Amino acid sequence: MSVNMTTGGSSSKSAPIIREFVDVEGGDIRSRGQSDGIRFRLVSYNILAQAYVKSSLFPHSPSPSLRWKARSQAILTLLKNLGADFFCLQEVDEYDSFYKRNMADHGYSSIYVQRSGQKRDGCGIFYKNNCAELLGKETIEYNDLVDLLLDETSLSADKQNETLADGNNGAHAMNDSPVKSSPECRGDPNDPHVRLKRDCVGIMAAFRLKDPFHRVVILANTHLYWDPEWADVKLAQAKYLLSRLAQFKTLVTDKFECTPSLILSGDFNSTPGDKVYQYLISGNSSSASLMTCLEELPFPLCSVHAFTRGEPPFTNCTPDFTNTLDYIFFSPSDCLKPVSILELPELDSPDVVGGLPNYSHPSDHLPIGAEFEITKE
């Protein structure tokens, strides 16, 4: 394993570990020579919003590593040293006051969507100015799922979960009736209108790569709801996400007369093999009660890690929970293939033992990354 140590602050204790991209071996993934295409790197990272950093929530973490000054500089050092062409970041707070300005100093432009309600964090896509040109963007407000139910006159108990999972119906009307402004819902959790109002968001954008082919790539970045007991909500969000993404892909295809490549990344708060994961890769939630309302996926998706080396043992690491929640999905084609992935630590690696965040990792999540090769059609 190749690991670089950097000095992210005045003390060596605050230096984050920078792992490297390693080539994918075997199969036909590297069937094309490097001269036949161009490559770009994408990193997805839940950076842990400072608004959620409390000693009571992370008693295992060294107190100095939780302070904003140390964490912000460690995150910035990590991003700078990874040097990806695209960063898809989740739990971004302090966007205007810190990340936008500092990433601009390193040659990145950015787009951002803040969570609904009173939430302070959101999702952002940062991209190198010398790598890509922004063609267009759209935001995803999962609270719009609440509006999709407003026309329902009744909702029988035996069909509630089926209705929750149906994120596609009425997707075209999402901008026609804005979400009603109200305090965070504290009502009956069995009421779908309450369950679906989780203030989660996503953002998607089309980029034209600054290469001889001028290929168009669509990137989507999202953060789904966290509660493992509310799998139906996460599944509804996943369906709505792909519905919106399919519409956006059609719009880009028609407007720019192209066949865009598609990459979806984020914190899906879903482990390998669960309902959301199975839906994203196959359209099958493995849930009989939901099968009647699961349409086919609008496009095929593969997880980069599953496609190459298998899903990692974890991307989120705390004493109470250690598992994989973060993914980079791509729609496979002859034009787009992953050629390398960002190394991740093993479970017994000294820098993760005891849980995150710590001096080596400024978030409770790990950054995941992939290098893609894109070729002329």
PDB file of C-alpha atoms in Angstrom, residues 8 20 61-62 65 71 91 94 96 120 134 174 188 211 217 223 248 251 259 268 284 289 294 332 334-335 349 370:
ATOM      1  CA  GLY A   8      -1.937  19.800   7.118  1.00  0.00           C
ATOM      2  CA  GLU A  20      -2.987   7.004  -3.951  1.00  0.00           C
ATOM      3  CA  SER A  61     -12.143  11.160  18.678  1.00  0.00           C
ATOM      4  CA  PRO A  62      -9.303  13.336  19.993  1.00  0.00           C
ATOM      5  CA  SER A  65      -9.152  16.805  15.733  1.00  0.00           C
ATOM      6  CA  ARG A  71     -10.620  19.892  10.506  1.00  0.00           C
ATOM      7  CA  GLU A  91     -22.282  17.404   4.280  1.00  0.00           C
ATOM      8  CA  GLU A  94     -19.416  26.719   5.438  1.00  0.00           C
ATOM      9  CA  ASP A  96     -19.607  30.323   0.986  1.00  0.00           C
ATOM     10  CA  ARG A 120     -26.916  24.061   7.234  1.00  0.00           C
ATOM     11  CA  LEU A 134     -20.172  23.544 -16.952  1.00  0.00           C
ATOM     12  CA  MET A 174     -41.763  18.873  -9.314  1.00  0.00           C
ATOM     13  CA  ASP A 188     -47.100  10.503  12.798  1.00  0.00           C
ATOM     14  CA  ASP A 211     -10.156  17.487 -24.495  1.00  0.00           C
ATOM     15  CA  VAL A 217     -20.237  13.878 -18.905  1.00  0.00           C
ATOM     16  CA  HIS A 223     -26.847  12.284   0.188  1.00  0.00           C
ATOM     17  CA  PHE A 248     -31.785  15.474 -17.195  1.00  0.00           C
ATOM     18  CA  LEU A 251     -32.462  17.105 -21.869  1.00  0.00           C
ATOM     19  CA  THR A 259     -24.477  10.849 -25.946  1.00  0.00           C
ATOM     20  CA  PHE A 268     -26.317   6.594  -0.038  1.00  0.00           C
ATOM     21  CA  ASN A 284     -34.756  -4.940  -7.825  1.00  0.00           C
ATOM     22  CA  SER A 289     -44.124  -5.663  -0.976  1.00  0.00           C
ATOM     23  CA  LEU A 294     -40.574  -0.834  -9.190  1.00  0.00           C
ATOM     24  CA  PRO A 332     -21.110   1.290 -18.425  1.00  0.00           C
ATOM     25  CA  ASP A 334     -17.663   1.216 -24.648  1.00  0.00           C
ATOM     26  CA  CYS A 335     -16.658   4.847 -24.154  1.00  0.00           C
ATOM     27  CA  SER A 349      -4.995  -0.292   9.638  1.00  0.00           C
ATOM     28  CA  ALA A 370     -11.911   6.464  -9.398  1.00  0.00           C
TER      29      ALA A 370
END
